[in-house]
């Protein structure tokens, strides 16, 4: 018997393949949309559960505070939360304040600060026990010295934005103006392995002395033993308390982004106060800032083409603040390949040695620092706070701050003024360095900032955190004295 000829059978059949192909395409498309819908449903469920956990923790905290107030009728939280950190620690040490009263006072303050997105870590002891050995070294050490980390604040999606918003908990607002961003974090935690722009601890405090107290607690033998990767350099109290006149480098404009009127005025006022206090001010200009920003910083952060960052964002909701970056990272691979082929003749192999170039740039800046014989550096701090949705589109505004991430220099911000009506009027005539779309976008981002705080930035060389803090304290004290003099 002849074999069954399938090919002949198919050829003899009069089949209209058009509807078959159309049905296959439609079925595949429907399956894709169904899977995408199901994935979105799972994500939305996880987001809803996270919000419920936060709401539950806030409710538990509120109940605990109310219970404590019932048990302690004389409890008054305002007198506790108004204390500076040194005052607070002093009262805890001498026994005039009890630890539980302090904890519940700050829990009550958090509960009334509804403008923030926060999560009370209630049942602290169970929390610390369940995560022992898993939390960061700093949190672990703080817990061991009787510090209670009882709250987590909101974070930007991807930890790579200077706004503070994400698809789970939403937008954090500025307490001084609810129409403004609170600022954010550039932790870069999902970009493991890149060494060009390093992450660092960034403590916040009401005053410089609080930061110094924090650093004294961290820079000690117990911390060095807990984390052997930390250089065993104890806090140098002598440097911090020194009152010797400083030789201060300064620049008002980095040549990349023209400071806003309030930034420039705050800087000039601080420079004038320092000169009148007997310090020597020396002009200093950032070296090859375009190269440092574009070639070393941006290339360093996105050295893997953004794959690591995008892998954490893929298939999930994207926060509007991160939309611009996500759109860039989601360009199809074949298009990126075509672009790389076109650009290959214009990119030398040396451009790929980013870590080597970064080290050379750091040494170049240090050499200039030594040539001018300066102790510290004074420069503007980005401000005032932005309007919503601009941070993700204005990476150029980072030039005043991200440079010191690249250099790995200690840098701190000290509030010295607030935006005035005159600053706002001058902003209408702002042209910028280039007069391009980014300069115009910067004006839109910072307008409407009357009354918002404005800071200056204090910088020192690597491993000289005490010098940076000493300089910050000098700026803080001179500013306070100036305000007091103007009042009288």
PDB file of N, CA and C in Angstrom, residues 3 69 140 174 180 203 231 328 331 342 348 364 456 483:
ATOM      1  N   UNK A   3       2.386   4.859   0.716  1.00  0.00           N
ATOM      2  CA  UNK A   3       2.401   5.673   1.942  1.00  0.00           C
ATOM      3  C   UNK A   3       1.453   6.861   1.836  1.00  0.00           C
ATOM      4  N   UNK A  69      -1.214  57.797  76.329  1.00  0.00           N
ATOM      5  CA  UNK A  69      -1.678  59.075  76.871  1.00  0.00           C
ATOM      6  C   UNK A  69      -2.695  58.859  77.993  1.00  0.00           C
ATOM      7  N   UNK A 140      21.361  48.162  61.950  1.00  0.00           N
ATOM      8  CA  UNK A 140      21.685  47.156  62.961  1.00  0.00           C
ATOM      9  C   UNK A 140      22.496  47.775  64.097  1.00  0.00           C
ATOM     10  N   UNK A 174       5.823  68.566  50.109  1.00  0.00           N
ATOM     11  CA  UNK A 174       6.723  69.425  50.870  1.00  0.00           C
ATOM     12  C   UNK A 174       5.948  70.079  52.014  1.00  0.00           C
ATOM     13  N   UNK A 180       4.615  71.487  46.183  1.00  0.00           N
ATOM     14  CA  UNK A 180       6.021  71.287  45.821  1.00  0.00           C
ATOM     15  C   UNK A 180       6.490  69.896  46.241  1.00  0.00           C
ATOM     16  N   UNK A 203      22.575  61.448  56.315  1.00  0.00           N
ATOM     17  CA  UNK A 203      21.718  61.790  57.460  1.00  0.00           C
ATOM     18  C   UNK A 203      21.156  63.206  57.342  1.00  0.00           C
ATOM     19  N   UNK A 231      36.459  52.130  56.951  1.00  0.00           N
ATOM     20  CA  UNK A 231      37.797  52.499  57.438  1.00  0.00           C
ATOM     21  C   UNK A 231      37.743  52.896  58.912  1.00  0.00           C
ATOM     22  N   UNK A 328      13.176  56.002  27.672  1.00  0.00           N
ATOM     23  CA  UNK A 328      14.487  55.920  27.027  1.00  0.00           C
ATOM     24  C   UNK A 328      15.066  54.512  27.143  1.00  0.00           C
ATOM     25  N   UNK A 331      13.657  51.537  24.755  1.00  0.00           N
ATOM     26  CA  UNK A 331      13.881  51.525  23.302  1.00  0.00           C
ATOM     27  C   UNK A 331      14.258  50.108  22.883  1.00  0.00           C
ATOM     28  N   UNK A 342      26.000  53.397  14.321  1.00  0.00           N
ATOM     29  CA  UNK A 342      26.191  54.742  13.766  1.00  0.00           C
ATOM     30  C   UNK A 342      27.203  55.533  14.588  1.00  0.00           C
ATOM     31  N   UNK A 348      35.716  56.591  21.084  1.00  0.00           N
ATOM     32  CA  UNK A 348      36.991  55.886  21.202  1.00  0.00           C
ATOM     33  C   UNK A 348      36.919  54.846  22.307  1.00  0.00           C
ATOM     34  N   UNK A 364      42.656  64.945  39.583  1.00  0.00           N
ATOM     35  CA  UNK A 364      42.805  66.265  38.954  1.00  0.00           C
ATOM     36  C   UNK A 364      42.156  67.351  39.814  1.00  0.00           C
ATOM     37  N   UNK A 456      22.868  76.583  50.981  1.00  0.00           N
ATOM     38  CA  UNK A 456      24.161  76.561  50.296  1.00  0.00           C
ATOM     39  C   UNK A 456      24.795  75.207  50.578  1.00  0.00           C
ATOM     40  N   UNK A 483      20.615  86.945  61.175  1.00  0.00           N
ATOM     41  CA  UNK A 483      19.165  87.091  61.306  1.00  0.00           C
ATOM     42  C   UNK A 483      18.812  87.794  62.614  1.00  0.00           C
TER      43      UNK A 483
END
